[in-house]
PDB file of C-alpha atoms in Angstrom:
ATOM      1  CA  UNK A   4      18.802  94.012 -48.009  1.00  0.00           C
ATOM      2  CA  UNK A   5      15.088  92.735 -47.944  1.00  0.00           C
ATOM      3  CA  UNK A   6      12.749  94.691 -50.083  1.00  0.00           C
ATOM      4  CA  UNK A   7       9.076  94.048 -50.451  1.00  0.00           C
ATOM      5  CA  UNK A   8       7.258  95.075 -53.575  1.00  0.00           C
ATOM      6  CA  UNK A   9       3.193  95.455 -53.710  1.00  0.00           C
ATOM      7  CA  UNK A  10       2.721  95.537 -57.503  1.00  0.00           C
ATOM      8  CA  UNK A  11      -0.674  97.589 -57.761  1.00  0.00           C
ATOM      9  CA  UNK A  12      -0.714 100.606 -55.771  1.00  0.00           C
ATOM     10  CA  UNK A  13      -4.578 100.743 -56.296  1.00  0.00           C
ATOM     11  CA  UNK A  14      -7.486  98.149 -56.998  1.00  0.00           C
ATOM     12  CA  UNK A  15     -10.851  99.007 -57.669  1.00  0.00           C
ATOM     13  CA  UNK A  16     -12.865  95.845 -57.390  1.00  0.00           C
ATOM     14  CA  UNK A  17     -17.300  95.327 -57.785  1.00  0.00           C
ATOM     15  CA  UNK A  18     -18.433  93.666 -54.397  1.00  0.00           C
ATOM     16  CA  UNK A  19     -18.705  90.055 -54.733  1.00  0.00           C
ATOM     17  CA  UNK A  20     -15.802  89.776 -56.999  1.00  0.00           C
ATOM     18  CA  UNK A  21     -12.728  88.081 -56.226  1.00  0.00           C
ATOM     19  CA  UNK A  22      -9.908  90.158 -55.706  1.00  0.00           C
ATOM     20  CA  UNK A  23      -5.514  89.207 -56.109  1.00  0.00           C
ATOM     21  CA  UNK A  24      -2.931  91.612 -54.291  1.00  0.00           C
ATOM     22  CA  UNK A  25       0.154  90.820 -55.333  1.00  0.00           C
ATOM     23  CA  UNK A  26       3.352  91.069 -53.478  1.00  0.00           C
ATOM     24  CA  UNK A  27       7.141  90.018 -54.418  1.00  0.00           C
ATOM     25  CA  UNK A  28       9.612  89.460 -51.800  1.00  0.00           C
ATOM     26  CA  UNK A  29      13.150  89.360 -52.058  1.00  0.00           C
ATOM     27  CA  UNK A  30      15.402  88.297 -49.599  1.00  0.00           C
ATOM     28  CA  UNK A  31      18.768  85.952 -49.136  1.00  0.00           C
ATOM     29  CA  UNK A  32      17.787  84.581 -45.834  1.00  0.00           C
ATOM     30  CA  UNK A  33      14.852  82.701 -44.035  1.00  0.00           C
ATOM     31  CA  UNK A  34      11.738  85.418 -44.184  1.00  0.00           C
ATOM     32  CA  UNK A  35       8.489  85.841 -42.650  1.00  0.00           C
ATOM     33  CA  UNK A  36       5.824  87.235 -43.855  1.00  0.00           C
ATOM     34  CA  UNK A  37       2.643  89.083 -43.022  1.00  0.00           C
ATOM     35  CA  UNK A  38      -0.395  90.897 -44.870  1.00  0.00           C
ATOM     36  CA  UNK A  39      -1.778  93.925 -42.804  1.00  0.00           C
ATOM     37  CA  UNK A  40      -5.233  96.059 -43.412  1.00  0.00           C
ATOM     38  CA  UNK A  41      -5.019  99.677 -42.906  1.00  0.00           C
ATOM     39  CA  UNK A  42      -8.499 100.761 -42.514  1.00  0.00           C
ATOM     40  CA  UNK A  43      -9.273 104.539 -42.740  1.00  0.00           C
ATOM     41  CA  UNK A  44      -7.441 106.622 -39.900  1.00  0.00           C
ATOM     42  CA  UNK A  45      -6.984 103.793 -37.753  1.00  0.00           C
ATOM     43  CA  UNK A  46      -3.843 101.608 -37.355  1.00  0.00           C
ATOM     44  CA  UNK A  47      -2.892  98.201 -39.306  1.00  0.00           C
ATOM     45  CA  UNK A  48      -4.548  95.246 -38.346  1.00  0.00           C
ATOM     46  CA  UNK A  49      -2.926  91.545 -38.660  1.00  0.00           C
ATOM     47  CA  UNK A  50      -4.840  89.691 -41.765  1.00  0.00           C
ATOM     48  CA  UNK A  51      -2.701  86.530 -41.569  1.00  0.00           C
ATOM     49  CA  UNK A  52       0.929  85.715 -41.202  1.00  0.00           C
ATOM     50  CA  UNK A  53       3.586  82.901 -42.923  1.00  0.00           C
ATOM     51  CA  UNK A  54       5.890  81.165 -40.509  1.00  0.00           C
ATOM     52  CA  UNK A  55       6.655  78.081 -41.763  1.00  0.00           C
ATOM     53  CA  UNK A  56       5.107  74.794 -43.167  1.00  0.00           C
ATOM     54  CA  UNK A  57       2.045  75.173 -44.940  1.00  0.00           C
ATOM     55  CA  UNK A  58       2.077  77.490 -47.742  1.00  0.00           C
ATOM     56  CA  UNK A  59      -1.551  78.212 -47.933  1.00  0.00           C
ATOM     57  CA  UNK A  60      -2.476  80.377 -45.504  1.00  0.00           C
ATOM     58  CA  UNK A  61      -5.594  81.409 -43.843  1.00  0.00           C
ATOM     59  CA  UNK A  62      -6.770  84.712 -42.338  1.00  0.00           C
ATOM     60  CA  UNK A  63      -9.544  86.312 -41.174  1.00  0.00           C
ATOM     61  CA  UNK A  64     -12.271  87.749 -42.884  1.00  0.00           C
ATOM     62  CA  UNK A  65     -12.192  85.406 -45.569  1.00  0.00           C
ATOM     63  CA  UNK A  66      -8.774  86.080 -46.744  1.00  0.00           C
ATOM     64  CA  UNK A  67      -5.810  83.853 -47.631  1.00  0.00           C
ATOM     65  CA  UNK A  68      -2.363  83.741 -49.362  1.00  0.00           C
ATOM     66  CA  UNK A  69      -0.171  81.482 -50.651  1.00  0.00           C
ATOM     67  CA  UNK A  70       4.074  81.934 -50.202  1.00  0.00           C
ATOM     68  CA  UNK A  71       5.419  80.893 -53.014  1.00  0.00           C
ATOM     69  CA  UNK A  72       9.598  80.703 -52.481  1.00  0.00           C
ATOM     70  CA  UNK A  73      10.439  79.574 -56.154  1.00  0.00           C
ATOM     71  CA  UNK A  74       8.692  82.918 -57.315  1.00  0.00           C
ATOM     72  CA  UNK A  75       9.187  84.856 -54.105  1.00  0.00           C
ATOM     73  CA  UNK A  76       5.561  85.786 -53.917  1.00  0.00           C
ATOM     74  CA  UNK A  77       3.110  86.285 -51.227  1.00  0.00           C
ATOM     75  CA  UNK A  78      -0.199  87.049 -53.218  1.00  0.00           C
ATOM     76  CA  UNK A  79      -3.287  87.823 -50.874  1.00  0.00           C
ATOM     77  CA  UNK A  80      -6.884  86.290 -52.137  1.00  0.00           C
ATOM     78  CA  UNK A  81     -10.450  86.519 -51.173  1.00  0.00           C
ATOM     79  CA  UNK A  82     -13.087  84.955 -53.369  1.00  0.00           C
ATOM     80  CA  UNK A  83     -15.879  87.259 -52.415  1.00  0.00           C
ATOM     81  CA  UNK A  84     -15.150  91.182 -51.071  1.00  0.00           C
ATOM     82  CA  UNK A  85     -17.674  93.357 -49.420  1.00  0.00           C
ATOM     83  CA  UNK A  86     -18.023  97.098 -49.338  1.00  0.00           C
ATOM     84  CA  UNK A  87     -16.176  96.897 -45.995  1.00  0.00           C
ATOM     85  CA  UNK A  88     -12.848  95.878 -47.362  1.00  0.00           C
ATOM     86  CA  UNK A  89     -12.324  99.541 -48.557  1.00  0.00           C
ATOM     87  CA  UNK A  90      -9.061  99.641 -47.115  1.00  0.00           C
ATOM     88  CA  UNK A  91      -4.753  99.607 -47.900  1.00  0.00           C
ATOM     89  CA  UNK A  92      -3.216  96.576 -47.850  1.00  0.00           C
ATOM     90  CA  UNK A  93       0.301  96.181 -46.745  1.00  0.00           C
ATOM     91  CA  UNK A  94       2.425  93.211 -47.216  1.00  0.00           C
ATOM     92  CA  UNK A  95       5.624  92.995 -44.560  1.00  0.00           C
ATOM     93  CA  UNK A  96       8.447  90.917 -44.558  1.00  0.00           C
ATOM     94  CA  UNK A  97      10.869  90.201 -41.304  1.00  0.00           C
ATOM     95  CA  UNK A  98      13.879  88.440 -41.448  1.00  0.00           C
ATOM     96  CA  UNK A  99      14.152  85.682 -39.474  1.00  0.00           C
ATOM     97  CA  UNK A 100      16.648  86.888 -37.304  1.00  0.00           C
ATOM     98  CA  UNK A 101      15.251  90.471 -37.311  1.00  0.00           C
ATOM     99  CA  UNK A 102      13.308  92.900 -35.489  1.00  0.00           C
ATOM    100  CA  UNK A 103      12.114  95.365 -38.104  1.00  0.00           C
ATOM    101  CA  UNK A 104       9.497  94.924 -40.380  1.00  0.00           C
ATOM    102  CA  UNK A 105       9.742  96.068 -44.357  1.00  0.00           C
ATOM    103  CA  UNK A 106       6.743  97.203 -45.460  1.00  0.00           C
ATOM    104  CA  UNK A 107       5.634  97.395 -49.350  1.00  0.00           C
ATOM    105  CA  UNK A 108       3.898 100.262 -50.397  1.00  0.00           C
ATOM    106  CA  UNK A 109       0.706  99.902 -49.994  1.00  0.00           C
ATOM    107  CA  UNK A 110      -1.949  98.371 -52.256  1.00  0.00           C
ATOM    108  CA  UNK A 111      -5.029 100.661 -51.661  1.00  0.00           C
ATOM    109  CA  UNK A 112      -8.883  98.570 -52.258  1.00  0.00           C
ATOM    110  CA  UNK A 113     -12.000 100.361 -53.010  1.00  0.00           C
ATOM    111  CA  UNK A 114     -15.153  97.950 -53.605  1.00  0.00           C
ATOM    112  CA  UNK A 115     -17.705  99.425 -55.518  1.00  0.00           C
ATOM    113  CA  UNK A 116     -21.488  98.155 -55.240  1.00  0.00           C
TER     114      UNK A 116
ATOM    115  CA  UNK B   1      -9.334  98.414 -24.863  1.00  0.00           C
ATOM    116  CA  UNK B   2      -6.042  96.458 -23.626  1.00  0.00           C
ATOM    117  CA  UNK B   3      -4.461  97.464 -27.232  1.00  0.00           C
ATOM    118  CA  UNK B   4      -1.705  99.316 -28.155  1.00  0.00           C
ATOM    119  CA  UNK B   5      -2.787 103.147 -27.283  1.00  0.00           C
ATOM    120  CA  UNK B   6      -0.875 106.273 -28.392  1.00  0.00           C
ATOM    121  CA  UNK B   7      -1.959 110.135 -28.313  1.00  0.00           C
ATOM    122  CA  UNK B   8      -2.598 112.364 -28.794  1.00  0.00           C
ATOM    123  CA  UNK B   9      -4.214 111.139 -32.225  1.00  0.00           C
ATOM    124  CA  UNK B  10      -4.047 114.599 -34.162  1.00  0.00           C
ATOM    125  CA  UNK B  11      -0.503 117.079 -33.263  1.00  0.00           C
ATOM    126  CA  UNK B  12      -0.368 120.175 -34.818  1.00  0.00           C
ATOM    127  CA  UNK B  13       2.875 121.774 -34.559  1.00  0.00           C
ATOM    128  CA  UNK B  14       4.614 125.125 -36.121  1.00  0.00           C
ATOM    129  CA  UNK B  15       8.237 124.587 -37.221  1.00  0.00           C
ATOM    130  CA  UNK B  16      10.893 124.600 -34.884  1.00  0.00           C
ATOM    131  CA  UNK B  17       8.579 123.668 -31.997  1.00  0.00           C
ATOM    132  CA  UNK B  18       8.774 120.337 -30.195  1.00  0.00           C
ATOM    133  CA  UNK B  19       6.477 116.936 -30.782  1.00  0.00           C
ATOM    134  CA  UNK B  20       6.028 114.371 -28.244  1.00  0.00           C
ATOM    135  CA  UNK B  21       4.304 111.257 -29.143  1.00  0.00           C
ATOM    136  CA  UNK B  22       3.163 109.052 -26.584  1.00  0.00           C
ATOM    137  CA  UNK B  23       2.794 105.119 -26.518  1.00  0.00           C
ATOM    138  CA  UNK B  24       1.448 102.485 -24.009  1.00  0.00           C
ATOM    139  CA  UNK B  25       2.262  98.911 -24.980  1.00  0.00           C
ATOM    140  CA  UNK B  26      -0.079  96.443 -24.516  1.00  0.00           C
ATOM    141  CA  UNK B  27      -0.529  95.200 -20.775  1.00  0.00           C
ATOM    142  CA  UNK B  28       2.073  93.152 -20.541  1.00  0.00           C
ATOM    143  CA  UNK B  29       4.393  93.487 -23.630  1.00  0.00           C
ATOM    144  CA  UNK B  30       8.196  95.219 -23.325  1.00  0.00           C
ATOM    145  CA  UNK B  31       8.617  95.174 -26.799  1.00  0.00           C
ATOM    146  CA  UNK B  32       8.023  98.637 -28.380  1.00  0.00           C
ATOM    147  CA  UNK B  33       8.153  99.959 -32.062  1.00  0.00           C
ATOM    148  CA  UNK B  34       7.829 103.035 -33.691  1.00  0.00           C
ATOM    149  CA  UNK B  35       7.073 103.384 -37.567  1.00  0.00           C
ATOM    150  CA  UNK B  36       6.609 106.445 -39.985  1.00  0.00           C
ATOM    151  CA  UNK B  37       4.156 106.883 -42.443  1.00  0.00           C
ATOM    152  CA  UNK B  38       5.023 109.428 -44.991  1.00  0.00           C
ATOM    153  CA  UNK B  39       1.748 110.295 -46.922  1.00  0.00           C
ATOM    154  CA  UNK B  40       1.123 107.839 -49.671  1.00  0.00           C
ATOM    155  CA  UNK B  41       3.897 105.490 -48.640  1.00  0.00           C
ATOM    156  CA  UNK B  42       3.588 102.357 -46.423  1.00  0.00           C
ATOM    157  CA  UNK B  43       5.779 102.364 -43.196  1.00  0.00           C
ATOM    158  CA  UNK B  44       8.930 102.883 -42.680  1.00  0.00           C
ATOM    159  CA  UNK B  45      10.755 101.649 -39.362  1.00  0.00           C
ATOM    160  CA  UNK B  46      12.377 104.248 -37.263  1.00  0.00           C
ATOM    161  CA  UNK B  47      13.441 102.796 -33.569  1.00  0.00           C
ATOM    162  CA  UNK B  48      12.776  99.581 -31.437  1.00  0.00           C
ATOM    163  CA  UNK B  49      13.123  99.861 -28.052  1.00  0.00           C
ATOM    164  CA  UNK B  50      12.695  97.236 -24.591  1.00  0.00           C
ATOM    165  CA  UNK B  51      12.710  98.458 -20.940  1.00  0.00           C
ATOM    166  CA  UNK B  52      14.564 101.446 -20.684  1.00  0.00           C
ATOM    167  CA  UNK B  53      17.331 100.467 -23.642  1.00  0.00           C
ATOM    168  CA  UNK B  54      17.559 101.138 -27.259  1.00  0.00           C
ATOM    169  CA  UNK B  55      17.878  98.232 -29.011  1.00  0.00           C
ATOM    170  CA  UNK B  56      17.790  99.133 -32.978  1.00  0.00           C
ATOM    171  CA  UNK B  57      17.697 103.102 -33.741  1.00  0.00           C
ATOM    172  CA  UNK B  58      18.585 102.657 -37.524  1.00  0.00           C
ATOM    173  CA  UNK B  59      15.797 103.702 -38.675  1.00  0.00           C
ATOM    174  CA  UNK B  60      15.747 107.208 -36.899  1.00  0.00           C
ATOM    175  CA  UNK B  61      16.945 110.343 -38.360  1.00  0.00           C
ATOM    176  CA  UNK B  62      20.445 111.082 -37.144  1.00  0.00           C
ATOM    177  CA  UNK B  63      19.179 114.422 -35.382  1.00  0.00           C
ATOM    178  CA  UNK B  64      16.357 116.235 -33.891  1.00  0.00           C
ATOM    179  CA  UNK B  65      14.564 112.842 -33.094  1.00  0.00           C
ATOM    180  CA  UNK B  66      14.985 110.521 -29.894  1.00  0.00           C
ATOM    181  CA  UNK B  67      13.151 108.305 -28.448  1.00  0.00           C
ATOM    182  CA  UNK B  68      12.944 106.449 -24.897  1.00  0.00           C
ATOM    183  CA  UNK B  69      10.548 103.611 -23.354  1.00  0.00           C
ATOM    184  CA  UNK B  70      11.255 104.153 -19.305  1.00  0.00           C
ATOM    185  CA  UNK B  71      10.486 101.297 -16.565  1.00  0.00           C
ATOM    186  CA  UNK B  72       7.620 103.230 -15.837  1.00  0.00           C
ATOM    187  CA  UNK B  73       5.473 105.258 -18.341  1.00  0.00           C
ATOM    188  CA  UNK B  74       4.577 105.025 -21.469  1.00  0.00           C
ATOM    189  CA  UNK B  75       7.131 104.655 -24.866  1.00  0.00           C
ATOM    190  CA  UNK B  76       8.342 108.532 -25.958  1.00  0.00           C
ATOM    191  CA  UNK B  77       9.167 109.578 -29.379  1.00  0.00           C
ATOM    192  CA  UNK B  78      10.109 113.155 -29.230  1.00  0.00           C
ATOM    193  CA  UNK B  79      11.229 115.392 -32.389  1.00  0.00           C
ATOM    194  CA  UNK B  80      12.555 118.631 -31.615  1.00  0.00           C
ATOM    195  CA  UNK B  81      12.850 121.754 -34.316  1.00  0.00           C
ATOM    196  CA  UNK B  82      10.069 120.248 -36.573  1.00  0.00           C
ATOM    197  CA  UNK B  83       9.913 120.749 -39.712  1.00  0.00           C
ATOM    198  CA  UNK B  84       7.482 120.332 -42.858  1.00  0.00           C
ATOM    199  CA  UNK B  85       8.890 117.242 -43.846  1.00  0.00           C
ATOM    200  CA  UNK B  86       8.149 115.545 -40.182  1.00  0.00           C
ATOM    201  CA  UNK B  87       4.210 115.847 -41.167  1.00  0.00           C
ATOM    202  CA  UNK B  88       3.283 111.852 -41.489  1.00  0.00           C
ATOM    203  CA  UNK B  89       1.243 109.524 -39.335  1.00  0.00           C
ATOM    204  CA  UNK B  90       3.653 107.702 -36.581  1.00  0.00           C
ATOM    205  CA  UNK B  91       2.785 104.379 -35.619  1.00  0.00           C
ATOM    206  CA  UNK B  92       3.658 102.496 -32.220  1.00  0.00           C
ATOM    207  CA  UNK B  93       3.627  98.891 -31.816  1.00  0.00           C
ATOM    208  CA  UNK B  94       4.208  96.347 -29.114  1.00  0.00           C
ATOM    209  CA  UNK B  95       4.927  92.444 -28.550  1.00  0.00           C
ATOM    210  CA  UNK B  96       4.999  90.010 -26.067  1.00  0.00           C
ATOM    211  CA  UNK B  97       8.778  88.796 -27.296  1.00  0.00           C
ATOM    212  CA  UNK B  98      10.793  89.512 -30.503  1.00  0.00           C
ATOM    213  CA  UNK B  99      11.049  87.305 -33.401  1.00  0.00           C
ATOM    214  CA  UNK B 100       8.078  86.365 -35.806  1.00  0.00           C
ATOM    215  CA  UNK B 101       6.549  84.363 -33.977  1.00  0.00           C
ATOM    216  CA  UNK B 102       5.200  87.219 -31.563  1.00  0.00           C
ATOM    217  CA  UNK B 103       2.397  88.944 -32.768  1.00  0.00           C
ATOM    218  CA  UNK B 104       3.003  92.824 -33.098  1.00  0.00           C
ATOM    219  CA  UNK B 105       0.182  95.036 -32.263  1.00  0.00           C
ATOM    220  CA  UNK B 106       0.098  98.300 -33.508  1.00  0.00           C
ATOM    221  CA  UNK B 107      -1.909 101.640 -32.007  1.00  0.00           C
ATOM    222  CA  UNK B 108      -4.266 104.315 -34.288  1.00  0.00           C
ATOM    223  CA  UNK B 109      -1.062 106.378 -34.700  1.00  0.00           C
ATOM    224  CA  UNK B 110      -0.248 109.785 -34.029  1.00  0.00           C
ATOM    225  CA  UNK B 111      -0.895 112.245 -37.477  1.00  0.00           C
ATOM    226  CA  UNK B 112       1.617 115.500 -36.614  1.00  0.00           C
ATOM    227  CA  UNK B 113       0.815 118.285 -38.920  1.00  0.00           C
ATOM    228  CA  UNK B 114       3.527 120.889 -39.361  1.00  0.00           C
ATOM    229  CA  UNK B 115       2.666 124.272 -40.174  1.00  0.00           C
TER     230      UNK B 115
END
């Protein structure tokens, strides 16, 4: 079965810093996979997605990742956050064949002036 | 707004009463989800439906829960009997097609509150 781990459940991070979410995949087949932002009450936004081909991947609002299959990691990056990335931070895996997304726990951001 | 929209946004409920949580797919899309989000967890699928058929329900409790997307109408997720441990946030999401490849969209989410 495909799991998806987020390894910090909470990052506190000074605005302007550069900020790492880590996530570990595992999985036996092909996988794709996805970093979502949960802002406050509202529902989960699409920050980027891996397909295929490149493994550096770019999202909006400054945000990237990199799949990595020999470590089966999916860390999320941005070299600069702002008070407005307060949010959780989801990393999802679907199989390539499948239709339901596995969601890691949850890595929750709070940017600090 | 052509997104994903779902209400009501707040549901409060006493046990053993009934929930129904609406969803309207994006204009266009036949592809509907429905996800659970216990407090303090990330989401959890529960049901995938297209046009009137249930495609993948293994994510649904085996009772009290059902859900149904109808040619017309908005997607359905209906609990009856409630209970404490139904109080999470219920997310909805729709796509153009299945597979990766297809963006899904997902609605503000329905927060039930069982008292």
């Amino acid at each position: 079965a495909q799991s998806v781990t987020q390894l910090d459940s909470q990052v506190p991070v000074f605005e302007e810093a550069p900020v790492e979410l880590r996530c570990n995949y595992s999985s036996s087949v092909s996988v794709y996979l996805f970093w979502y932002v949960q802002y406050p009450n509202q529902g989960l936004q699409l920050l980027l997605k891996y397909l295929s081909g490149s493994t550096l991947v770019k999202g909006i609002n400054g945000f990237e990742a990199e799949f990595n299959k020999s470590q089966t990691s999916f860390h999320l990056r941005k070299p600069s956050v702002h008070i407005s990335d307060t949010a959780e931070y989801f990393c999802v895996g679907l199989r390539a064949a499948g239709n339901k997304l596995t969601f890691g726990g949850g890595t929750r951001v709070l940017v600090k002036p | 707004n052509a997104g994903v929209m779902q209400n009501p946004r707040h549901l409060v409920r006493r046990r053993g009463q009934e929930a129904r949580l609406r969803c309207s797919p994006v204009k266009g899309h036949s592809h509907v989800y429905w996800y659970r989000q216990l407090p303090e967890e990330g989401l959890k699928f529960m049901v995938y439906l297209q046009k009137e058929n249930i495609i993948d329900e293994s994510g649904m409790p085996k009772e009290r829960f059902s859900a149904e997307f109808p040619k017309e109408g908005p997607s359905i997720l209906r609990i009856q009997q409630v209970v404490r441990g139904d109080s999470a946030a219920y997310f909805c999401a729709s796509s153009q097609d299945r597979g990766g490849d297809s963006p899904l969209h997902f609605g503000n989410g329905t927060r039930l509150t069982v008292t």
